[in-house]
mmCIF file of C-alpha atoms and ligand atoms in Angstrom:
data_model
loop_
_atom_site.group_PDB
_atom_site.id
_atom_site.type_symbol
_atom_site.label_atom_id
_atom_site.label_comp_id
_atom_site.label_asym_id
_atom_site.label_seq_id
_atom_site.Cartn_x
_atom_site.Cartn_y
_atom_site.Cartn_z
ATOM 1 C CA MET A 1085 93.184 132.346 105.221
ATOM 2 C CA SER A 1086 94.425 131.200 101.788
ATOM 3 C CA LEU A 1087 98.032 131.931 100.871
ATOM 4 C CA ASP A 1088 96.866 134.233 98.041
ATOM 5 C CA HIS A 1089 94.793 136.234 100.480
ATOM 6 C CA LEU A 1090 97.693 136.437 102.935
ATOM 7 C CA VAL A 1091 100.014 137.588 100.125
ATOM 8 C CA GLN A 1092 97.584 140.341 99.075
ATOM 9 C CA LYS A 1093 97.129 141.480 102.671
ATOM 10 C CA THR A 1094 100.900 141.569 103.203
ATOM 11 C CA LYS A 1095 101.520 143.578 100.031
ATOM 12 C CA GLN A 1096 98.843 146.097 100.944
ATOM 13 C CA GLN A 1097 100.028 146.584 104.498
ATOM 14 C CA PHE A 1098 103.637 146.836 103.359
ATOM 15 C CA THR A 1099 102.731 149.593 100.945
ATOM 16 C CA VAL A 1100 100.822 151.521 103.603
ATOM 17 C CA LYS A 1101 103.697 151.250 106.086
ATOM 18 C CA PHE A 1102 106.643 151.961 103.809
ATOM 19 C CA ASN A 1103 105.165 154.003 100.936
ATOM 20 C CA GLN A 1104 106.490 151.548 98.401
ATOM 21 C CA ALA A 1105 105.547 148.078 97.175
ATOM 22 C CA PRO A 1106 107.510 145.059 98.433
ATOM 23 C CA ARG A 1107 110.022 143.620 95.989
ATOM 24 C CA TRP A 1108 110.699 140.263 97.643
ATOM 25 C CA LEU A 1109 108.296 137.905 99.407
ATOM 26 C CA ALA A 1110 108.924 134.598 101.149
ATOM 27 C CA ALA A 1111 106.641 132.200 103.045
ATOM 28 C CA ALA A 1112 107.347 129.526 105.642
ATOM 29 C CA PRO A 1113 104.775 127.206 107.211
ATOM 30 C CA GLY A 1114 103.942 126.266 110.769
ATOM 31 C CA ARG A 1115 103.695 122.572 111.600
ATOM 32 C CA VAL A 1116 101.822 119.932 113.485
ATOM 33 C CA ASN A 1117 103.744 117.011 114.826
ATOM 34 C CA VAL A 1118 101.815 113.797 114.237
ATOM 35 C CA ILE A 1119 103.952 111.888 116.758
ATOM 36 C CA GLY A 1120 107.424 112.032 118.355
ATOM 37 C CA GLU A 1121 107.164 114.687 121.063
ATOM 38 C CA HIS A 1122 110.135 115.839 123.147
ATOM 39 C CA THR A 1123 112.310 113.349 121.306
ATOM 40 C CA ASP A 1124 114.244 115.741 119.042
ATOM 41 C CA TYR A 1125 116.666 116.978 121.733
ATOM 42 C CA ASN A 1126 117.264 113.361 122.724
ATOM 43 C CA ASP A 1127 118.587 112.502 119.236
ATOM 44 C CA GLY A 1128 115.363 110.562 118.544
ATOM 45 C CA PHE A 1129 112.799 110.555 115.732
ATOM 46 C CA VAL A 1130 109.945 112.967 114.997
ATOM 47 C CA LEU A 1131 107.120 112.754 112.434
ATOM 48 C CA PRO A 1132 105.765 116.249 111.733
ATOM 49 C CA MET A 1133 104.064 117.801 108.705
ATOM 50 C CA ALA A 1134 104.062 121.388 107.475
ATOM 51 C CA ILE A 1135 100.607 122.996 107.599
ATOM 52 C CA GLU A 1136 98.935 125.357 105.175
ATOM 53 C CA ASN A 1137 99.193 128.259 107.637
ATOM 54 C CA CYS A 1138 102.278 130.375 106.938
ATOM 55 C CA THR A 1139 104.318 133.332 108.017
ATOM 56 C CA LEU A 1140 105.119 135.738 105.190
ATOM 57 C CA ALA A 1141 108.119 138.038 105.128
ATOM 58 C CA ALA A 1142 108.163 140.880 102.602
ATOM 59 C CA ALA A 1143 110.958 143.346 101.873
ATOM 60 C CA ALA A 1144 112.063 146.196 99.657
ATOM 61 C CA PRO A 1145 115.320 148.174 99.566
ATOM 62 C CA ALA A 1146 115.134 150.994 102.122
ATOM 63 C CA SER A 1147 114.842 154.289 100.349
ATOM 64 C CA ASN A 1148 116.851 156.570 102.683
ATOM 65 C CA GLY A 1149 120.202 154.791 102.345
ATOM 66 C CA ALA A 1150 120.890 154.425 106.104
ATOM 67 C CA MET A 1151 122.540 151.127 107.118
ATOM 68 C CA ARG A 1152 119.622 149.731 109.048
ATOM 69 C CA LEU A 1153 116.575 147.551 108.708
ATOM 70 C CA ARG A 1154 113.109 148.759 109.527
ATOM 71 C CA LEU A 1155 110.769 146.017 110.660
ATOM 72 C CA CYS A 1156 107.137 145.740 111.675
ATOM 73 C CA SER A 1157 104.317 143.222 111.449
ATOM 74 C CA GLY A 1158 100.564 142.990 111.126
ATOM 75 C CA GLU A 1159 100.435 141.870 114.744
ATOM 76 C CA LYS A 1160 102.938 144.471 116.036
ATOM 77 C CA PRO A 1161 102.703 147.618 113.926
ATOM 78 C CA GLU A 1162 105.253 149.577 115.985
ATOM 79 C CA MET A 1163 108.360 150.125 113.831
ATOM 80 C CA VAL A 1164 111.552 148.384 114.994
ATOM 81 C CA GLU A 1165 114.941 149.632 113.811
ATOM 82 C CA ILE A 1166 117.845 147.223 113.520
ATOM 83 C CA PRO A 1167 121.242 148.854 112.870
ATOM 84 C CA LEU A 1168 123.494 146.908 110.476
ATOM 85 C CA ASN A 1169 126.809 148.596 111.338
ATOM 86 C CA GLY A 1170 128.058 145.669 113.457
ATOM 87 C CA LYS A 1171 126.773 142.328 114.714
ATOM 88 C CA VAL A 1172 123.044 142.539 115.408
ATOM 89 C CA ALA A 1173 122.285 142.189 119.145
ATOM 90 C CA ARG A 1174 119.229 141.065 121.115
ATOM 91 C CA GLY A 1175 116.853 143.784 122.181
ATOM 92 C CA GLU A 1176 113.316 145.013 122.579
ATOM 93 C CA PRO A 1177 110.650 144.328 121.477
ATOM 94 C CA ALA A 1178 111.168 140.633 122.131
ATOM 95 C CA TRP A 1179 109.306 139.389 119.033
ATOM 96 C CA ALA A 1180 111.912 141.019 116.778
ATOM 97 C CA ASN A 1181 114.625 138.815 118.287
ATOM 98 C CA TYR A 1182 113.601 135.944 116.014
ATOM 99 C CA VAL A 1183 114.392 138.184 113.054
ATOM 100 C CA ARG A 1184 117.531 139.644 114.692
ATOM 101 C CA GLY A 1185 118.843 136.126 115.354
ATOM 102 C CA VAL A 1186 118.438 135.107 111.720
ATOM 103 C CA ILE A 1187 120.136 138.305 110.532
ATOM 104 C CA ALA A 1188 123.017 137.549 112.928
ATOM 105 C CA GLY A 1189 123.254 134.064 111.393
ATOM 106 C CA PHE A 1190 123.684 135.581 107.929
ATOM 107 C CA GLN A 1191 126.275 138.009 109.326
ATOM 108 C CA ASP A 1192 128.178 135.047 110.812
ATOM 109 C CA LEU A 1193 128.346 133.562 107.321
ATOM 110 C CA GLY A 1194 129.903 136.801 106.106
ATOM 111 C CA ILE A 1195 126.848 137.658 104.028
ATOM 112 C CA GLN A 1196 126.385 141.401 103.655
ATOM 113 C CA LEU A 1197 122.823 142.671 104.040
ATOM 114 C CA PRO A 1198 121.561 145.834 102.348
ATOM 115 C CA ALA A 1199 119.334 148.380 104.102
ATOM 116 C CA LEU A 1200 115.806 146.984 103.969
ATOM 117 C CA ASP A 1201 112.220 147.591 104.948
ATOM 118 C CA ILE A 1202 110.654 144.346 106.189
ATOM 119 C CA PHE A 1203 107.054 143.482 106.980
ATOM 120 C CA ILE A 1204 105.829 140.256 108.590
ATOM 121 C CA GLU A 1205 102.324 138.796 108.382
ATOM 122 C CA SER A 1206 101.183 135.389 109.586
ATOM 123 C CA ASP A 1207 98.159 133.171 109.938
ATOM 124 C CA VAL A 1208 99.968 130.670 112.167
ATOM 125 C CA PRO A 1209 98.261 131.152 115.554
ATOM 126 C CA LEU A 1210 100.769 132.782 117.900
ATOM 127 C CA GLY A 1211 101.687 130.706 120.936
ATOM 128 C CA GLY A 1212 99.444 127.895 119.710
ATOM 129 C CA GLY A 1213 102.173 125.264 119.660
ATOM 130 C CA LEU A 1214 102.188 125.227 115.836
ATOM 131 C CA SER A 1215 105.702 126.676 115.516
ATOM 132 C CA SER A 1216 104.793 130.264 114.851
ATOM 133 C CA SER A 1217 108.322 131.207 115.908
ATOM 134 C CA ALA A 1218 110.105 128.697 113.654
ATOM 135 C CA SER A 1219 107.933 129.841 110.747
ATOM 136 C CA LEU A 1220 109.001 133.441 111.440
ATOM 137 C CA GLU A 1221 112.685 132.461 111.535
ATOM 138 C CA VAL A 1222 112.472 130.356 108.387
ATOM 139 C CA ALA A 1223 110.429 132.983 106.498
ATOM 140 C CA THR A 1224 113.067 135.563 107.427
ATOM 141 C CA ALA A 1225 115.924 133.288 106.331
ATOM 142 C CA THR A 1226 114.154 132.522 103.036
ATOM 143 C CA LEU A 1227 113.603 136.234 102.471
ATOM 144 C CA LEU A 1228 117.265 137.031 103.175
ATOM 145 C CA GLU A 1229 118.355 134.244 100.815
ATOM 146 C CA VAL A 1230 116.452 135.820 97.955
ATOM 147 C CA VAL A 1231 117.484 139.382 98.869
ATOM 148 C CA THR A 1232 121.187 138.442 98.953
ATOM 149 C CA SER A 1233 121.038 135.807 96.156
ATOM 150 C CA ARG A 1234 122.747 133.340 98.516
ATOM 151 C CA GLN A 1235 120.940 130.030 98.768
ATOM 152 C CA LEU A 1236 121.800 128.115 101.949
ATOM 153 C CA ASP A 1237 121.882 124.345 102.146
ATOM 154 C CA PRO A 1238 118.519 123.306 103.741
ATOM 155 C CA VAL A 1239 120.151 121.693 106.797
ATOM 156 C CA GLN A 1240 122.421 124.694 107.340
ATOM 157 C CA LYS A 1241 119.405 126.983 107.009
ATOM 158 C CA ALA A 1242 117.335 125.059 109.572
ATOM 159 C CA LEU A 1243 120.282 125.012 111.999
ATOM 160 C CA LEU A 1244 120.874 128.750 111.535
ATOM 161 C CA CYS A 1245 117.223 129.339 112.488
ATOM 162 C CA GLN A 1246 117.477 127.002 115.506
ATOM 163 C CA LYS A 1247 120.558 128.935 116.663
ATOM 164 C CA ALA A 1248 118.579 132.184 116.355
ATOM 165 C CA GLU A 1249 115.913 130.731 118.625
ATOM 166 C CA HIS A 1250 118.499 129.518 121.170
ATOM 167 C CA GLU A 1251 120.639 132.630 121.283
ATOM 168 C CA TYR A 1252 118.216 135.442 120.484
ATOM 169 C CA ALA A 1253 114.865 134.161 121.799
ATOM 170 C CA GLY A 1254 116.316 132.203 124.749
ATOM 171 C CA MET A 1255 114.391 129.019 123.954
ATOM 172 C CA PRO A 1256 116.566 125.860 123.948
ATOM 173 C CA CYS A 1257 114.453 124.099 121.292
ATOM 174 C CA GLY A 1258 115.353 120.985 119.323
ATOM 175 C CA ILE A 1259 115.591 120.850 115.534
ATOM 176 C CA MET A 1260 112.121 119.610 114.574
ATOM 177 C CA ASP A 1261 110.264 122.875 113.969
ATOM 178 C CA GLN A 1262 112.879 124.560 111.807
ATOM 179 C CA PHE A 1263 113.542 121.375 109.793
ATOM 180 C CA ILE A 1264 109.895 120.785 108.910
ATOM 181 C CA SER A 1265 109.331 124.459 108.089
ATOM 182 C CA VAL A 1266 112.261 124.296 105.645
ATOM 183 C CA MET A 1267 111.730 120.774 104.278
ATOM 184 C CA GLY A 1268 107.987 120.027 104.420
ATOM 185 C CA LYS A 1269 106.507 118.474 101.290
ATOM 186 C CA ALA A 1270 102.849 118.555 100.253
ATOM 187 C CA GLY A 1271 101.132 115.209 100.753
ATOM 188 C CA HIS A 1272 103.867 113.909 103.065
ATOM 189 C CA LEU A 1273 104.916 113.651 106.665
ATOM 190 C CA LEU A 1274 108.629 113.996 107.389
ATOM 191 C CA LEU A 1275 110.293 111.241 109.392
ATOM 192 C CA LEU A 1276 113.377 112.982 110.753
ATOM 193 C CA ASP A 1277 116.220 111.219 112.497
ATOM 194 C CA CYS A 1278 117.371 114.007 114.790
ATOM 195 C CA ARG A 1279 120.789 112.367 115.245
ATOM 196 C CA SER A 1280 121.885 111.751 111.655
ATOM 197 C CA ARG A 1281 119.501 114.456 110.359
ATOM 198 C CA GLN A 1282 118.440 112.057 107.649
ATOM 199 C CA THR A 1283 114.908 112.522 106.460
ATOM 200 C CA GLU A 1284 112.362 110.259 104.873
ATOM 201 C CA LEU A 1285 109.142 111.514 103.285
ATOM 202 C CA VAL A 1286 106.189 109.391 104.368
ATOM 203 C CA PRO A 1287 103.240 109.739 101.935
ATOM 204 C CA MET A 1288 100.084 110.913 103.695
ATOM 205 C CA ASN A 1289 97.549 111.815 101.045
ATOM 206 C CA ASP A 1290 94.633 109.441 101.513
ATOM 207 C CA PRO A 1291 91.629 111.647 100.587
ATOM 208 C CA LYS A 1292 89.475 109.758 103.103
ATOM 209 C CA LEU A 1293 91.562 111.066 106.027
ATOM 210 C CA SER A 1294 92.118 114.543 107.473
ATOM 211 C CA PHE A 1295 94.076 116.119 110.266
ATOM 212 C CA LEU A 1296 91.761 118.163 112.466
ATOM 213 C CA ILE A 1297 93.734 120.636 114.561
ATOM 214 C CA VAL A 1298 92.051 121.854 117.731
ATOM 215 C CA ASN A 1299 93.530 124.926 119.374
ATOM 216 C CA THR A 1300 92.592 124.917 123.071
ATOM 217 C CA ASN A 1301 93.261 128.675 123.033
ATOM 218 C CA VAL A 1302 95.173 128.187 126.241
ATOM 219 C CA LYS A 1303 98.500 129.986 125.804
ATOM 220 C CA HIS A 1304 101.536 127.979 125.199
ATOM 221 C CA GLU A 1305 104.645 129.351 126.909
ATOM 222 C CA LEU A 1306 107.876 127.445 126.429
ATOM 223 C CA THR A 1307 110.304 130.028 127.701
ATOM 224 C CA GLY A 1308 108.901 129.624 131.240
ATOM 225 C CA GLY A 1309 111.479 126.972 132.195
ATOM 226 C CA GLY A 1310 109.326 123.816 132.025
ATOM 227 C CA TYR A 1311 110.829 122.900 128.656
ATOM 228 C CA ALA A 1312 114.453 123.561 129.636
ATOM 229 C CA ARG A 1313 113.987 121.629 132.899
ATOM 230 C CA ARG A 1314 112.766 118.570 131.019
ATOM 231 C CA ARG A 1315 115.723 118.745 128.693
ATOM 232 C CA GLU A 1316 118.026 118.679 131.720
ATOM 233 C CA GLN A 1317 116.124 115.750 133.261
ATOM 234 C CA CYS A 1318 116.618 113.791 130.035
ATOM 235 C CA TYR A 1319 120.364 114.458 130.060
ATOM 236 C CA GLU A 1320 120.536 113.430 133.711
ATOM 237 C CA ALA A 1321 118.777 110.147 132.897
ATOM 238 C CA ALA A 1322 121.235 109.509 130.056
ATOM 239 C CA ARG A 1323 124.179 110.161 132.435
ATOM 240 C CA VAL A 1324 122.885 107.705 135.023
ATOM 241 C CA LEU A 1325 122.197 105.104 132.324
ATOM 242 C CA GLY A 1326 125.688 105.612 130.922
ATOM 243 C CA VAL A 1327 124.515 106.374 127.367
ATOM 244 C CA PRO A 1328 125.299 109.450 125.254
ATOM 245 C CA MET A 1329 121.597 110.273 124.765
ATOM 246 C CA LEU A 1330 118.250 108.658 125.617
ATOM 247 C CA ARG A 1331 118.070 107.587 121.947
ATOM 248 C CA ASP A 1332 120.689 104.986 122.896
ATOM 249 C CA ALA A 1333 118.759 103.501 125.840
ATOM 250 C CA THR A 1334 116.172 100.705 125.930
ATOM 251 C CA LEU A 1335 113.233 100.341 128.307
ATOM 252 C CA ALA A 1336 114.958 97.248 129.743
ATOM 253 C CA GLN A 1337 118.054 99.309 130.586
ATOM 254 C CA LEU A 1338 115.858 101.954 132.167
ATOM 255 C CA GLU A 1339 114.054 99.392 134.325
ATOM 256 C CA ALA A 1340 117.370 97.923 135.447
ATOM 257 C CA ALA A 1341 118.533 101.380 136.561
ATOM 258 C CA LYS A 1342 115.245 102.406 138.193
ATOM 259 C CA ASP A 1343 116.638 102.345 141.749
ATOM 260 C CA ARG A 1344 119.430 104.746 140.798
ATOM 261 C CA LEU A 1345 117.111 107.272 139.199
ATOM 262 C CA ASP A 1346 115.089 110.038 140.766
ATOM 263 C CA PRO A 1347 111.424 108.952 140.224
ATOM 264 C CA VAL A 1348 110.591 112.032 138.158
ATOM 265 C CA VAL A 1349 113.682 111.604 135.978
ATOM 266 C CA TYR A 1350 112.770 107.932 135.543
ATOM 267 C CA ARG A 1351 109.314 108.886 134.225
ATOM 268 C CA ARG A 1352 110.739 111.525 131.889
ATOM 269 C CA ALA A 1353 113.073 108.927 130.403
ATOM 270 C CA ARG A 1354 110.280 106.358 130.139
ATOM 271 C CA HIS A 1355 108.323 108.818 128.004
ATOM 272 C CA VAL A 1356 111.235 109.589 125.688
ATOM 273 C CA ILE A 1357 112.371 105.999 125.153
ATOM 274 C CA GLY A 1358 108.786 104.839 124.540
ATOM 275 C CA GLU A 1359 107.986 107.801 122.285
ATOM 276 C CA ILE A 1360 110.988 107.209 120.015
ATOM 277 C CA GLU A 1361 109.814 103.616 119.534
ATOM 278 C CA ARG A 1362 106.216 104.738 118.886
ATOM 279 C CA THR A 1363 107.374 107.249 116.267
ATOM 280 C CA THR A 1364 109.278 104.815 114.057
ATOM 281 C CA GLN A 1365 106.443 102.323 114.456
ATOM 282 C CA ALA A 1366 103.857 104.953 113.484
ATOM 283 C CA ALA A 1367 105.810 105.738 110.303
ATOM 284 C CA ARG A 1368 105.733 102.034 109.370
ATOM 285 C CA GLU A 1369 102.020 101.693 110.167
ATOM 286 C CA ILE A 1370 101.146 104.816 108.166
ATOM 287 C CA LYS A 1371 103.010 103.420 105.162
ATOM 288 C CA ALA A 1372 101.032 100.182 105.575
ATOM 289 C CA GLY A 1373 97.726 102.030 106.084
ATOM 290 C CA ASN A 1374 97.134 100.390 109.488
ATOM 291 C CA TRP A 1375 95.136 103.325 110.773
ATOM 292 C CA ALA A 1376 93.734 101.668 113.876
ATOM 293 C CA VAL A 1377 97.293 101.052 115.111
ATOM 294 C CA VAL A 1378 98.313 104.615 114.232
ATOM 295 C CA GLY A 1379 95.395 105.856 116.355
ATOM 296 C CA GLN A 1380 96.455 103.711 119.306
ATOM 297 C CA LEU A 1381 100.000 105.044 119.052
ATOM 298 C CA MET A 1382 98.702 108.637 119.095
ATOM 299 C CA TYR A 1383 96.667 107.983 122.252
ATOM 300 C CA ALA A 1384 99.601 106.201 123.893
ATOM 301 C CA SER A 1385 101.789 109.212 123.066
ATOM 302 C CA HIS A 1386 99.283 111.572 124.664
ATOM 303 C CA ASP A 1387 98.945 109.468 127.813
ATOM 304 C CA SER A 1388 102.707 109.350 128.196
ATOM 305 C CA LEU A 1389 103.064 113.126 127.699
ATOM 306 C CA ARG A 1390 100.322 113.695 130.273
ATOM 307 C CA ASP A 1391 101.435 111.227 132.938
ATOM 308 C CA ASP A 1392 105.189 110.705 132.527
ATOM 309 C CA TYR A 1393 106.375 113.882 130.857
ATOM 310 C CA GLU A 1394 103.760 116.152 132.445
ATOM 311 C CA VAL A 1395 103.570 118.678 129.613
ATOM 312 C CA SER A 1396 99.850 118.400 128.886
ATOM 313 C CA CYS A 1397 97.170 120.496 130.600
ATOM 314 C CA PRO A 1398 93.507 119.906 131.526
ATOM 315 C CA GLU A 1399 92.277 121.604 128.333
ATOM 316 C CA LEU A 1400 94.406 119.412 126.047
ATOM 317 C CA ASP A 1401 93.363 116.337 128.020
ATOM 318 C CA THR A 1402 89.726 117.362 127.558
ATOM 319 C CA VAL A 1403 90.065 117.543 123.759
ATOM 320 C CA VAL A 1404 91.778 114.170 123.607
ATOM 321 C CA GLU A 1405 89.203 112.600 125.903
ATOM 322 C CA LEU A 1406 86.318 113.979 123.824
ATOM 323 C CA ALA A 1407 87.923 112.635 120.639
ATOM 324 C CA ARG A 1408 88.614 109.257 122.232
ATOM 325 C CA ASN A 1409 85.016 108.975 123.424
ATOM 326 C CA ILE A 1410 83.716 109.702 119.934
ATOM 327 C CA GLY A 1411 86.022 106.928 118.742
ATOM 328 C CA PRO A 1412 86.303 105.086 115.410
ATOM 329 C CA SER A 1413 82.547 104.629 115.021
ATOM 330 C CA GLY A 1414 82.203 108.433 115.050
ATOM 331 C CA GLY A 1415 85.117 108.971 112.666
ATOM 332 C CA VAL A 1416 88.050 109.593 115.039
ATOM 333 C CA ILE A 1417 91.118 107.430 114.444
ATOM 334 C CA GLY A 1418 93.464 108.987 117.010
ATOM 335 C CA CYS A 1419 94.238 112.206 118.863
ATOM 336 C CA ARG A 1420 97.038 113.699 120.918
ATOM 337 C CA MET A 1421 98.508 116.979 122.047
ATOM 338 C CA THR A 1422 101.059 118.325 119.582
ATOM 339 C CA GLY A 1423 104.154 120.497 120.071
ATOM 340 C CA GLY A 1424 105.873 121.455 123.287
ATOM 341 C CA GLY A 1425 102.703 121.380 125.390
ATOM 342 C CA PHE A 1426 101.513 123.400 128.396
ATOM 343 C CA GLY A 1427 98.570 124.531 126.217
ATOM 344 C CA GLY A 1428 98.354 124.967 122.476
ATOM 345 C CA CYS A 1429 96.871 122.442 120.075
ATOM 346 C CA ALA A 1430 95.763 118.853 119.805
ATOM 347 C CA VAL A 1431 95.832 117.000 116.499
ATOM 348 C CA ALA A 1432 93.224 114.397 115.580
ATOM 349 C CA LEU A 1433 93.399 111.996 112.655
ATOM 350 C CA VAL A 1434 89.819 111.743 111.444
ATOM 351 C CA GLU A 1435 87.642 110.584 108.553
ATOM 352 C CA ALA A 1436 87.530 113.483 106.102
ATOM 353 C CA ALA A 1437 83.788 113.065 105.458
ATOM 354 C CA ARG A 1438 83.027 113.691 109.133
ATOM 355 C CA VAL A 1439 85.168 116.751 109.752
ATOM 356 C CA GLU A 1440 82.314 119.219 110.093
ATOM 357 C CA GLN A 1441 80.308 117.060 112.435
ATOM 358 C CA LEU A 1442 83.391 116.294 114.546
ATOM 359 C CA THR A 1443 84.306 119.968 114.727
ATOM 360 C CA ARG A 1444 80.830 120.703 116.094
ATOM 361 C CA GLN A 1445 80.928 117.807 118.561
ATOM 362 C CA ILE A 1446 84.380 118.588 119.912
ATOM 363 C CA THR A 1447 83.684 122.332 120.084
ATOM 364 C CA GLN A 1448 80.445 121.810 121.993
ATOM 365 C CA GLY A 1449 81.979 119.337 124.424
ATOM 366 C CA TYR A 1450 85.040 121.530 124.989
ATOM 367 C CA VAL A 1451 83.033 124.716 125.600
ATOM 368 C CA LYS A 1452 80.783 122.857 128.001
ATOM 369 C CA ARG A 1453 83.684 121.476 130.011
ATOM 370 C CA THR A 1454 86.063 124.447 129.980
ATOM 371 C CA GLY A 1455 84.033 127.555 129.144
ATOM 372 C CA ILE A 1456 86.645 128.361 126.469
ATOM 373 C CA GLN A 1457 85.924 128.641 122.738
ATOM 374 C CA PRO A 1458 88.394 126.457 120.802
ATOM 375 C CA SER A 1459 89.520 127.122 117.210
ATOM 376 C CA CYS A 1460 89.371 124.127 114.894
ATOM 377 C CA PHE A 1461 90.804 123.831 111.431
ATOM 378 C CA VAL A 1462 91.937 121.232 108.947
ATOM 379 C CA SER A 1463 95.252 121.189 107.130
ATOM 380 C CA ARG A 1464 96.699 118.919 104.519
ATOM 381 C CA PRO A 1465 100.424 118.218 104.751
ATOM 382 C CA ALA A 1466 101.839 121.281 102.953
ATOM 383 C CA ASN A 1467 105.084 122.433 101.336
ATOM 384 C CA GLY A 1468 107.966 123.932 103.279
ATOM 385 C CA ALA A 1469 109.404 127.420 102.846
ATOM 386 C CA ARG A 1470 109.222 129.035 99.423
ATOM 387 C CA VAL A 1471 109.977 132.269 97.631
ATOM 388 C CA ILE A 1472 106.834 134.004 96.393
ATOM 389 C CA ALA A 1473 108.335 137.035 94.722
ATOM 390 C CA SER A 1474 111.944 137.490 93.691
HETATM 391 C C1 LIG B 1392 108.955 122.601 120.738
HETATM 392 C C2 LIG B 1392 110.414 122.639 120.284
HETATM 393 C C3 LIG B 1392 110.743 121.411 119.440
HETATM 394 C C4 LIG B 1392 110.341 120.124 120.164
HETATM 395 C C5 LIG B 1392 108.902 120.219 120.668
HETATM 396 C C6 LIG B 1392 108.521 119.046 121.504
HETATM 397 O O1 LIG B 1392 108.106 122.729 119.630
HETATM 398 O O2 LIG B 1392 110.651 123.792 119.514
HETATM 399 O O3 LIG B 1392 112.127 121.400 119.140
HETATM 400 O O4 LIG B 1392 111.236 119.831 121.199
HETATM 401 O O5 LIG B 1392 108.685 121.396 121.424
HETATM 402 O O6 LIG B 1392 108.485 117.883 120.746
#
């Protein structure tokens, strides 16, 4: 869906729900991570891009004067009430906790919120590993900035949204998703050093290349404990290696300590240390236009996530295998799972001229092997969060 179409749909639905037109509108994108998976909470590097798919948040002053927010969405039309006479707490329905957490972040900053009607609409596939939740948090924060005329520093804003996800949604995520949703720039990938939080924009606007995103349509569930467990395994590896974080360890150090490490923890650390190296290398190779090497790094990342980190799934492996078999002669440069894993999407770097044919080939192969219909789409690297109506 184009952004214009999404904006029109949001305005219409808002008006139907609240009997008034929205006054403020903000958008925040989802993301695909090109490489650097499960490195952010190890102080490593990530290389994501914002996608064209967005979450929109619309608001108008509430007409009845009560100190509360009313909230609903295109996906969840049931009206949620959030009282504002005190610190906002977690509650039901669970989806509203992303919004509650961001409101609480504004309250912590001493920013007073007026009574509001809020409506959320999104074309970021939910649970598809494309950061639908970060885009909801960042859209909400961007909306509240414009409503309260208080512009947050971009880093502070991303961290406020991450805190909302930790404390209100119960997902101990890293900083990648919120940072890229705030700071994405059209035509660029974002190389983010998750320790110093320094960013570098890496141009990615060669018209001959496209990112083909393949949603396995297998649900992605990160609150199930697999993510948190891996985080703990990484910290255990760092403890045994005697380094503050796995960012500080080398593969040589890891090999030397192999006997002292639980075999699973050893493999988790091998993924992270290797992936951090692959990510900075990929950024260099992209700048140099060495696409064949970039493709190899993407496949190596996938293999490591599948075998050492064990966050892939048969459906993601199938997409990557199909892409790999098509190979450079068929227009595929590289492919890997993207995001937290356990389902969700794969991202393939492909020749733009062959996108339609590749979509057909991958769809056919995937349906044949899994019986599931995938969803495929292309996105250019897009802009981060923005105000649409103030
Ligand atoms: C999820 C988290 C991110 C990151 C990725 C894995 O998307 O929200 O912080 O850890 O998984 O790279």
